[in-house]
CSV table of C-alpha atoms in Angstrom, one decimal:
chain,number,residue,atom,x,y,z
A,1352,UNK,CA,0.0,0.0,0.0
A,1353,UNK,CA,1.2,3.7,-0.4
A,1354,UNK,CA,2.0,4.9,3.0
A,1355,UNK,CA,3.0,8.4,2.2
A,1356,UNK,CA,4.3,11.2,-0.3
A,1357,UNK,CA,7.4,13.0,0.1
A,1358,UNK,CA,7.2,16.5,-1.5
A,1359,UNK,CA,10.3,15.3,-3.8
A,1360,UNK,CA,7.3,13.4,-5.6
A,1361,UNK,CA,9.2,9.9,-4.1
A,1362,UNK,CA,6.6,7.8,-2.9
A,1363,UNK,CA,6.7,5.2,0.8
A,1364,UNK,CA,5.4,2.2,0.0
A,1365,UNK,CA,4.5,-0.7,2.6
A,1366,UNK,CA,4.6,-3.8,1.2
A,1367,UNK,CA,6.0,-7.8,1.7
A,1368,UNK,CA,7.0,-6.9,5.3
A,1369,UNK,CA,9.0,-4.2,4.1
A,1370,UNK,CA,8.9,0.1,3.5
A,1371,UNK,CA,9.8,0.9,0.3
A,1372,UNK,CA,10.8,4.3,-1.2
A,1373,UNK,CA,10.5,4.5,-4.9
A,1374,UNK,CA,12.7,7.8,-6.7
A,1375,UNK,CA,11.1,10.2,-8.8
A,1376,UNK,CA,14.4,11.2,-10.0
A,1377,UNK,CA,17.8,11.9,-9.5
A,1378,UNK,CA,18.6,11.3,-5.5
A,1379,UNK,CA,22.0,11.3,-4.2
A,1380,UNK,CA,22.3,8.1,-1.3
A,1381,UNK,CA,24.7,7.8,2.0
A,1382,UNK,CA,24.0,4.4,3.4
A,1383,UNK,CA,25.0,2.1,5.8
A,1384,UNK,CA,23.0,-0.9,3.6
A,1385,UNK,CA,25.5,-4.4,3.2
A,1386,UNK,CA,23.8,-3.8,-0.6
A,1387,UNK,CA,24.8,-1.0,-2.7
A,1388,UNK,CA,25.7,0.7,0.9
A,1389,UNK,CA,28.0,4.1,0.8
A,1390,UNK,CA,27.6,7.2,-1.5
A,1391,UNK,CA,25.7,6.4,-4.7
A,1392,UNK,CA,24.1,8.6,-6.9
A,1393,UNK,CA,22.5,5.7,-9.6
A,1394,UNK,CA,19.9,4.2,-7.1
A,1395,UNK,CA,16.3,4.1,-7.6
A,1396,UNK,CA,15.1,3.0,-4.9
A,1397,UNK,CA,16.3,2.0,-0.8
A,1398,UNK,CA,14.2,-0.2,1.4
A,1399,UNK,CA,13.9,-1.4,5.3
A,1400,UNK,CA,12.6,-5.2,5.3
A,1401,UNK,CA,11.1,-7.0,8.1
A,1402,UNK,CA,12.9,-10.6,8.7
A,1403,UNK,CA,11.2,-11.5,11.6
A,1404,UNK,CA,9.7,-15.5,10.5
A,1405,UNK,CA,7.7,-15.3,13.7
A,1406,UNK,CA,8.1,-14.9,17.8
A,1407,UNK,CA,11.1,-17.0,18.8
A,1408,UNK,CA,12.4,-17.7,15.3
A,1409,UNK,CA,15.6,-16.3,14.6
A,1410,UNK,CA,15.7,-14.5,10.7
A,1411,UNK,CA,17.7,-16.6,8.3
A,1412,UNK,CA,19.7,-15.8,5.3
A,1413,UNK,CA,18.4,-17.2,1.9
A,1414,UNK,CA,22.1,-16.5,0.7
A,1415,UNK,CA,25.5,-17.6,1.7
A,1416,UNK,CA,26.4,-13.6,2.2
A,1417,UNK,CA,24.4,-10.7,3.3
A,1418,UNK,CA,24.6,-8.8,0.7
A,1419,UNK,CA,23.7,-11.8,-1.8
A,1420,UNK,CA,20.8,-12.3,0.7
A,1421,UNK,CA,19.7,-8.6,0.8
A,1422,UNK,CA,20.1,-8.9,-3.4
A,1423,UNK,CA,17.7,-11.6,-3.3
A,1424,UNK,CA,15.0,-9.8,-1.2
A,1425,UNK,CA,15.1,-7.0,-3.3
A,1426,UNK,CA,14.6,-9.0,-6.6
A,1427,UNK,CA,12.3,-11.8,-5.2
A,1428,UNK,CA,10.1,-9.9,-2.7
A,1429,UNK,CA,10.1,-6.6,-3.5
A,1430,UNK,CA,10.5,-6.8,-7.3
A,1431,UNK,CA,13.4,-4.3,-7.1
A,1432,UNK,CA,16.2,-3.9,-9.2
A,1433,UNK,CA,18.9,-5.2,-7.4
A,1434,UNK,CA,21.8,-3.4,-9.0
A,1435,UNK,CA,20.1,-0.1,-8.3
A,1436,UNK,CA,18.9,-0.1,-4.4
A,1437,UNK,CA,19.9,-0.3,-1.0
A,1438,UNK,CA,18.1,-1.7,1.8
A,1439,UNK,CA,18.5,-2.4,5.8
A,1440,UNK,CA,17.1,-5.6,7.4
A,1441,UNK,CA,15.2,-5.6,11.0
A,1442,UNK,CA,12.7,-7.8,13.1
A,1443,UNK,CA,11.2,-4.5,14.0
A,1444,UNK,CA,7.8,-4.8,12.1
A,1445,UNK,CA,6.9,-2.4,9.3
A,1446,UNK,CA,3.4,-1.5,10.7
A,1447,UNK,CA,5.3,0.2,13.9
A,1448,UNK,CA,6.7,2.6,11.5
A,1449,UNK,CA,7.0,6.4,12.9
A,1450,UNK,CA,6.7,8.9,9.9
A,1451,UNK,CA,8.1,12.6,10.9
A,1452,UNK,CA,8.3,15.5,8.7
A,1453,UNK,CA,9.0,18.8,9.3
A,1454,UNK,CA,9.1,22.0,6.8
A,1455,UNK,CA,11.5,25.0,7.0
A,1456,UNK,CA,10.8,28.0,4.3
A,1457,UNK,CA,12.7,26.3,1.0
A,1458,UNK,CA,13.4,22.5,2.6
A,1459,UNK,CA,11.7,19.3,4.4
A,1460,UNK,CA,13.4,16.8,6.5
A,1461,UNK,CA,10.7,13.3,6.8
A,1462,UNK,CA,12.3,10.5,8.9
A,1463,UNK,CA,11.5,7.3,9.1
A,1464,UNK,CA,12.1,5.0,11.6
A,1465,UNK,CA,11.7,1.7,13.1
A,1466,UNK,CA,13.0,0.2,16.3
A,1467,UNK,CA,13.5,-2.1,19.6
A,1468,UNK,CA,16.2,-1.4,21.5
A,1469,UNK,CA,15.3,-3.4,24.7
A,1470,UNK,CA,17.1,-6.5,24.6
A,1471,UNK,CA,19.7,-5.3,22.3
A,1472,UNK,CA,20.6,-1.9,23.6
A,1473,UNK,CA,24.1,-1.3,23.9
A,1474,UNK,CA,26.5,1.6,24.7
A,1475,UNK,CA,29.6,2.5,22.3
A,1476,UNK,CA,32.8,0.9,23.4
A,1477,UNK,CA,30.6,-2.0,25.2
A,1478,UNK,CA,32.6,-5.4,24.8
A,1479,UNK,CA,32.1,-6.6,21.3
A,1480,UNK,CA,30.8,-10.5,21.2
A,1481,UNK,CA,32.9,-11.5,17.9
A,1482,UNK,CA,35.6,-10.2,15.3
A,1483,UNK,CA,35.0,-10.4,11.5
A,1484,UNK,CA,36.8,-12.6,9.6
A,1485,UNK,CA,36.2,-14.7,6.5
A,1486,UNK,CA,33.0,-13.2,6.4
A,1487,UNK,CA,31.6,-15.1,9.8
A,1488,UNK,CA,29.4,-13.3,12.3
A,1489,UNK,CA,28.2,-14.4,15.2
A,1490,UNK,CA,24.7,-14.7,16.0
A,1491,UNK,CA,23.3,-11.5,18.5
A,1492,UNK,CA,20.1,-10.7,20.1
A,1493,UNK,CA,17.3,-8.9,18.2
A,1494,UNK,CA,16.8,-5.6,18.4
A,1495,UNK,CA,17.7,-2.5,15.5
A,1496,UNK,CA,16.7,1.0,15.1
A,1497,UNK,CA,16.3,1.7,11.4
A,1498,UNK,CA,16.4,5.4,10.2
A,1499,UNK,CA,15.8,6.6,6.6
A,1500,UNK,CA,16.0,10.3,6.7
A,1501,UNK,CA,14.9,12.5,3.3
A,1502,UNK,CA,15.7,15.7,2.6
A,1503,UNK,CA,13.9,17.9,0.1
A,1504,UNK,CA,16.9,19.7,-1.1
A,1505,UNK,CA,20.4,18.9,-2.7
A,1506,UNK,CA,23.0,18.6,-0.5
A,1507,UNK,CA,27.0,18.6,-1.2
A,1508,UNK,CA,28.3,15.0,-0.6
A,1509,UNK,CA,30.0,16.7,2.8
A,1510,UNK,CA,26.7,18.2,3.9
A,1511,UNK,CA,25.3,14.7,3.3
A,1512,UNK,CA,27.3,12.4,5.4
A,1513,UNK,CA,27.7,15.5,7.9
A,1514,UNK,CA,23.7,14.6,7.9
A,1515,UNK,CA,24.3,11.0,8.8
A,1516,UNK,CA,26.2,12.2,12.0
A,1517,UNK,CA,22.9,14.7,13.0
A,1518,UNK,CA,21.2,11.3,12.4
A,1519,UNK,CA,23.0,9.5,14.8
A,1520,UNK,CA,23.2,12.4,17.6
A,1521,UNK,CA,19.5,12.7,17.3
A,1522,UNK,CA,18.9,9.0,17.9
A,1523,UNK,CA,21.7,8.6,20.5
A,1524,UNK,CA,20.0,11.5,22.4
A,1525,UNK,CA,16.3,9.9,21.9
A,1526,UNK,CA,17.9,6.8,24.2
A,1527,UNK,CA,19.3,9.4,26.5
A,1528,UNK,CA,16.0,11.3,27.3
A,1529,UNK,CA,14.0,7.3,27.7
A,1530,UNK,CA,17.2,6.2,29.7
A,1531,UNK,CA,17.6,2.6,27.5
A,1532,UNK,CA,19.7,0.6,29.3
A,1533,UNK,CA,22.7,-1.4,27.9
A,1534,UNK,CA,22.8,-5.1,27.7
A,1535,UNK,CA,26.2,-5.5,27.6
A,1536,UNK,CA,27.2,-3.4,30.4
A,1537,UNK,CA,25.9,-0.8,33.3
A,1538,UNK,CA,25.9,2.2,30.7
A,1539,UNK,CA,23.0,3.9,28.9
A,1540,UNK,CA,22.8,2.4,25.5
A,1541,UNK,CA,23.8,4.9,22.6
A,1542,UNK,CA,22.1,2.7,19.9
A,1543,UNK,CA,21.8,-1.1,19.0
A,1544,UNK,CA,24.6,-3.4,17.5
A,1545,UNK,CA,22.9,-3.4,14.2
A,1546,UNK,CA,21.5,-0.3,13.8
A,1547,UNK,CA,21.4,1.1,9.8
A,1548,UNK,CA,20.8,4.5,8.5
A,1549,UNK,CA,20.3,5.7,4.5
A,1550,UNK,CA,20.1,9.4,4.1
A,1551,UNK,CA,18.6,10.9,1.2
A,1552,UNK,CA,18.8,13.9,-0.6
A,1553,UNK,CA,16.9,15.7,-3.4
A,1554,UNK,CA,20.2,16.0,-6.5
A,1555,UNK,CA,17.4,17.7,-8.8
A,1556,UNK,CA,16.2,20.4,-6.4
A,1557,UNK,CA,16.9,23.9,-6.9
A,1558,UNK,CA,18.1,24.3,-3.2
A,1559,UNK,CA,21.5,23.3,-2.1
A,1560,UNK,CA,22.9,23.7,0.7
A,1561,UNK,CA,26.6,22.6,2.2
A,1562,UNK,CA,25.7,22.1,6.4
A,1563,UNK,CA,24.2,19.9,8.4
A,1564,UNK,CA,25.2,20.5,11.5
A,1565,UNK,CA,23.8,22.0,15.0
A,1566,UNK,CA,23.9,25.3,14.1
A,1567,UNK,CA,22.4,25.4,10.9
A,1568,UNK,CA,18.4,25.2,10.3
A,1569,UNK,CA,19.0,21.9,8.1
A,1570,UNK,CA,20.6,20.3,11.3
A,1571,UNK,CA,18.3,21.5,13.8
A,1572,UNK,CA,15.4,20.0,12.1
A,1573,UNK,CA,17.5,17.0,11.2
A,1574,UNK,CA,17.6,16.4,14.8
A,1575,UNK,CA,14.1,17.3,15.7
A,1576,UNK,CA,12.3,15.0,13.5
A,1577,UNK,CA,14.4,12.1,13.8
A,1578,UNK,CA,14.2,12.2,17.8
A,1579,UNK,CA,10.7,12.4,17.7
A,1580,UNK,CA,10.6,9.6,14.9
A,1581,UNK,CA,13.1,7.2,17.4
A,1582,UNK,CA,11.1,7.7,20.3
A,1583,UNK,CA,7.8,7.3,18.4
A,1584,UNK,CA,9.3,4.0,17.3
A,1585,UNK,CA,10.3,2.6,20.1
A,1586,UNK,CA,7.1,2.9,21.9
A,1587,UNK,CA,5.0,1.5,19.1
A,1588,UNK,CA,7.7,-2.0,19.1
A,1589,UNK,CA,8.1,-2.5,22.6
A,1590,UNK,CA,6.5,0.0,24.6
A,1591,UNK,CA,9.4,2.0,25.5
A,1592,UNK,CA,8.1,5.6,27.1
A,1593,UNK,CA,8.7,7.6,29.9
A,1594,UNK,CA,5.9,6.0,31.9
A,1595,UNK,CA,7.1,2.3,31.0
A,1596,UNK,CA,11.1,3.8,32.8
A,1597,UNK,CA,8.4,5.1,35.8
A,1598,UNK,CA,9.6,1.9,37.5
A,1599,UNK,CA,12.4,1.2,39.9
A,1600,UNK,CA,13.5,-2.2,38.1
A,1601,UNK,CA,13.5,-0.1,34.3
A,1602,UNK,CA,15.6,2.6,35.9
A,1603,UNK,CA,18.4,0.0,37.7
A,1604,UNK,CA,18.3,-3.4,36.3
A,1605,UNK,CA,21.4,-2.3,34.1
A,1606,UNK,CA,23.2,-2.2,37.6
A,1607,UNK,CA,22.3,-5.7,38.2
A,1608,UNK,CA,18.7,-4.6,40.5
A,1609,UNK,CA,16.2,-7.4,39.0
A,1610,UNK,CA,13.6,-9.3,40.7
A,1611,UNK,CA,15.7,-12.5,40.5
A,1612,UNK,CA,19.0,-11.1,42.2
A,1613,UNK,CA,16.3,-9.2,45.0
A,1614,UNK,CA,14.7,-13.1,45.5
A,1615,UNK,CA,18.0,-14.4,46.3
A,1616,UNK,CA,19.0,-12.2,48.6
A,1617,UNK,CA,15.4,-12.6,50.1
A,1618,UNK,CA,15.7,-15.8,50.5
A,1619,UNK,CA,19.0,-16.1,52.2
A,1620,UNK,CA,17.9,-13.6,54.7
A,1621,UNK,CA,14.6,-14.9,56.0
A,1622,UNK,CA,11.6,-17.2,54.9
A,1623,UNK,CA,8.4,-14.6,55.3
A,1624,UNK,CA,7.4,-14.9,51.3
A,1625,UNK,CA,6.5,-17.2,49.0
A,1626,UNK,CA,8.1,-16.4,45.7
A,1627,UNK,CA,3.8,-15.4,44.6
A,1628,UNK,CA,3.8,-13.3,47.2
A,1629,UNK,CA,7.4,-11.7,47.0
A,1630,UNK,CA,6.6,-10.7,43.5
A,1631,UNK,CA,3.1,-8.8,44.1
A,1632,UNK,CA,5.0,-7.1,47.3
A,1633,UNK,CA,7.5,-5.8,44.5
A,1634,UNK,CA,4.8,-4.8,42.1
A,1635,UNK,CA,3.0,-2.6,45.0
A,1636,UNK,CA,6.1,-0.5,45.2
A,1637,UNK,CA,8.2,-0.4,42.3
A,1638,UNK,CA,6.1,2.7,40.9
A,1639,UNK,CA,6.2,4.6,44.4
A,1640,UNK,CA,6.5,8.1,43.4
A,1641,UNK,CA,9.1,8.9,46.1
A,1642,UNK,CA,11.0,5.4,45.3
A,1643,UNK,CA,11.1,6.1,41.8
A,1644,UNK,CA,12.6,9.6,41.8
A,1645,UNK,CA,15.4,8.7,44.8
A,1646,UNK,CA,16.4,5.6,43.0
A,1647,UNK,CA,16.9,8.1,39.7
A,1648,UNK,CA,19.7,10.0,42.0
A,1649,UNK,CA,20.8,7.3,42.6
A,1650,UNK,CA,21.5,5.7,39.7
A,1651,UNK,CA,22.5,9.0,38.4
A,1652,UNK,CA,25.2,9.2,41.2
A,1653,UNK,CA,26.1,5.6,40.0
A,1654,UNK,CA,26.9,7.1,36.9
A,1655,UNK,CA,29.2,9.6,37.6
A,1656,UNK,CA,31.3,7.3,39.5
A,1657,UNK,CA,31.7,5.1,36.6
A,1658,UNK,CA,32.3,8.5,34.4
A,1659,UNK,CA,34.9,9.4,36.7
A,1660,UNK,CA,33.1,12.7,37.8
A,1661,UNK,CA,32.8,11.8,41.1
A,1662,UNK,CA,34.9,10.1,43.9
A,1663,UNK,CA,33.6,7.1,44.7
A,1664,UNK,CA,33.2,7.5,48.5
A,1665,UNK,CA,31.7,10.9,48.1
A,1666,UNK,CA,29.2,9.8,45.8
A,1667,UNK,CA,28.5,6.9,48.5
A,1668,UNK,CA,27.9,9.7,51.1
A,1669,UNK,CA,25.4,11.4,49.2
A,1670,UNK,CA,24.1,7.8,48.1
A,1671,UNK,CA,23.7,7.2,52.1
A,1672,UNK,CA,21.6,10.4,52.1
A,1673,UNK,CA,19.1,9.2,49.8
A,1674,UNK,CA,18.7,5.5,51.4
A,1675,UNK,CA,18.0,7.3,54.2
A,1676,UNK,CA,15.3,9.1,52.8
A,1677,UNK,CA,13.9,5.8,51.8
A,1678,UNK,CA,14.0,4.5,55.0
A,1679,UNK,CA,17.1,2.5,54.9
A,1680,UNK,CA,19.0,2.4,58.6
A,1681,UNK,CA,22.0,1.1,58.4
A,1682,UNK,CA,22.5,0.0,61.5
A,1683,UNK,CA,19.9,-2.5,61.0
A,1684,UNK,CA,21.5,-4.1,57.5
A,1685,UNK,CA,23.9,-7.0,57.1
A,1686,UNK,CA,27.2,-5.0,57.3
A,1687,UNK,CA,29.8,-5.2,54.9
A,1688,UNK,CA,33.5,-3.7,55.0
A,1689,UNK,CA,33.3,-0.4,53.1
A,1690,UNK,CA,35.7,0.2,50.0
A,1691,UNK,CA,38.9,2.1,50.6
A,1692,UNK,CA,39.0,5.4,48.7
A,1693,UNK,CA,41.9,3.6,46.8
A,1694,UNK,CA,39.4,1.1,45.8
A,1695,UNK,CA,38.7,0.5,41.8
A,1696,UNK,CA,35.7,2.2,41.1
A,1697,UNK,CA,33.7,-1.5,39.9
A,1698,UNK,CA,33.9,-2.4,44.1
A,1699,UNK,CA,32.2,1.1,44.9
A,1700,UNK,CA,29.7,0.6,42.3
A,1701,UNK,CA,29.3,-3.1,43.1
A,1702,UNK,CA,28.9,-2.5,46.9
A,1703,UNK,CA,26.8,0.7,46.8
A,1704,UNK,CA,24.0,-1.4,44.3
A,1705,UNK,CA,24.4,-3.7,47.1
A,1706,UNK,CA,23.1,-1.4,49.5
A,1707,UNK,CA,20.4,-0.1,47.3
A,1708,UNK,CA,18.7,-4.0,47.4
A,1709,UNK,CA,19.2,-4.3,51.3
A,1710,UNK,CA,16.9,-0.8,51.4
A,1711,UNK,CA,14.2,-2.1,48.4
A,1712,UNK,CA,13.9,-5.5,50.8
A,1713,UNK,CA,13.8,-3.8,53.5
A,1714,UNK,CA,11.3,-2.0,52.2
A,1715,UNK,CA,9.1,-4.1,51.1
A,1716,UNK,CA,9.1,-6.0,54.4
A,1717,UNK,CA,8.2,-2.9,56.5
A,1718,UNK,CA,5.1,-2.5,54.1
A,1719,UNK,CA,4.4,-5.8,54.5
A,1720,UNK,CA,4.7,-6.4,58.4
A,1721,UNK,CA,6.7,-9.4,57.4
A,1722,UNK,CA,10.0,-9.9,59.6
């Protein structure tokens, strides 16, 4: 079905588990596609396909190579010509698309974008899982963010990939504002591990222009609608939102807080639950207004001590103050030998995300008169 018109004339189509955009003309390409990926000024059309075979099912290649395979579904499936597209590949489906296009006096920037970032989320620098060689990968976990961006204007080639790095700000900072977590480590993810991207511009438009960076309009709206576009995305896969991250667990598990690692703890201390009953105590409180915000310090102060802003024992001091706010006494908890200030900061962090269980147990046992 046609989805939408771009004011280039270029049409979206949805079709075959896939978004297709189909050139009325000249277009100049920067793409991060295995097919026909990199500057190209011949291409008539790009394309993000859907792989997913079902829930549970991992996508398979029909081809020994990805790009072979990618040829294939643009011949087969989309009745493309091969030789003259690029495409990205994603189990985020098609229908969970988020179109955003804004207008500014003599050019209009549409993004595109699909996305899950919840079980692949990862920050940059993370440990990588495998190194390629011979054209072997090694199998990750799904989750992509997809972005084709359009311009309605001709951009220099610099402007152009200067466009794909506003891209890829504006998406790392959607992940900032909804606090995605990492799966590979404690950090804030910056993106997935397979994340593509295809800019577009308009080669036959009488506009051209040479920036896309922050301080230019093209940049600012660059950024604005492919934010929105991420977020929107996101939300629409998986549910990712502010009000899903209003939740203890959301804001902490990258630290190693999950209802599992609580249970154990739980269960060496004392026998007063049944798992059942554990978990609803959990659910009563992990929205608490006044839990939620603290427990944002406090991974925020968590943070900073793995940036190296703060000392570690002086962000435990102030982490102290909040617990206490929560109710924590620490003369009550299981005591543990604090870090020396010469101390690596991975003990600090370890031991003060410690703490922060022994105050959530402790507080769900208070609310529960259990002892």
């Amino acid at each position: 079905m046609k989805l939408y018109q771009l004011p280039s004339g270029d049409e979206v189509h949805r079709y075959k588990k896939s978004l297709v955009i189909c050139f009325a003309g000249a277009r100049k390409v920067l793409g991060t596609g295995p097919n026909n990926g990199g500057y190209r000024t011949d291409l008539r059309a790009v394309f993000n396909h859907d792989c997913n075979p079902g829930p549970g099912m991992s996508c398979e290649l029909r081809a020994d190579t990805y790009p072979k395979h990618m040829d294939l579904i643009a011949a087969q499936e989309l009745g493309l010509d091969a030789e003259h597209c690029t495409g990205l590949m994603t189990a985020a489906s098609m229908e969970n698309v988020s179109i955003q296009s804004m207008k500014y006096e003599d050019f209009t920037v549409t993004a595109l974008v699909t996305g899950g970032i919840r079980n692949n989320g990862g920050r940059v620098g993370d440990p990588a899982v495998w190194h390629e060689k011979a054209d072997i990968s090694h199998p990750v976990r799904p989750g992509t963010i997809n972005i084709l961006v359009h311009i309605d204007a001709n951009l220099s080639e610099g402007a152009l990939a200067r466009a794909m790095v506003t891209c890829t700000e504006a998406k790392t900072a959607a992940l900032q504002e909804l606090l995605a977590p990492s799966r590979y480590s404690r950090g804030i993810a910056t993106g997935s591990g397979t994340d593509g991207m295809i800019v577009i511009c308009n080669a036959e438009s009488d506009v051209y222009l040479t920036n896309a960076g922050k301080h230019c309009k093209l940049g600012e709206y660059i950024g604005k609608t492919v934010k929105k576009a991420v977020k929107e995305a996101l939300y629409l896969q998986s549910g990712l939102s502010p009000e899903y991250q209003y939740d203890i667990f959301h804001r902490m598990d990258r630290f190693g807080v999950t209802e599992d690692a609580l249970w154990e703890r739980y269960e060496q201390k004392t026998s007063g639950f049944a798992r059942a009953h554990f978990s609803d105590a959990l659910d009563r409180i992990r929205r608490e207004d006044e839990l939620v915000v603290q427990t944002s310090l406090y991974a925020h102060l968590l943070d900073q001590t793995e940036w190296g802003m703060l000392k570690p024992d002086k962000a435990w001091s102030a982490g102290k103050q909040l617990l206490r706010q929560l109710g924590w006494e620490e003369k009550k908890q299981p005591q543990m030998s604090e870090p020396k200030s010469t101390d690596v900061k991975d003990t600090w962090i370890m031991w003060m995300t410690e703490y922060y269980m022994q105050m959530v147990l402790n507080r769900i046992t208070l609310s529960s008169g259990k002892n």
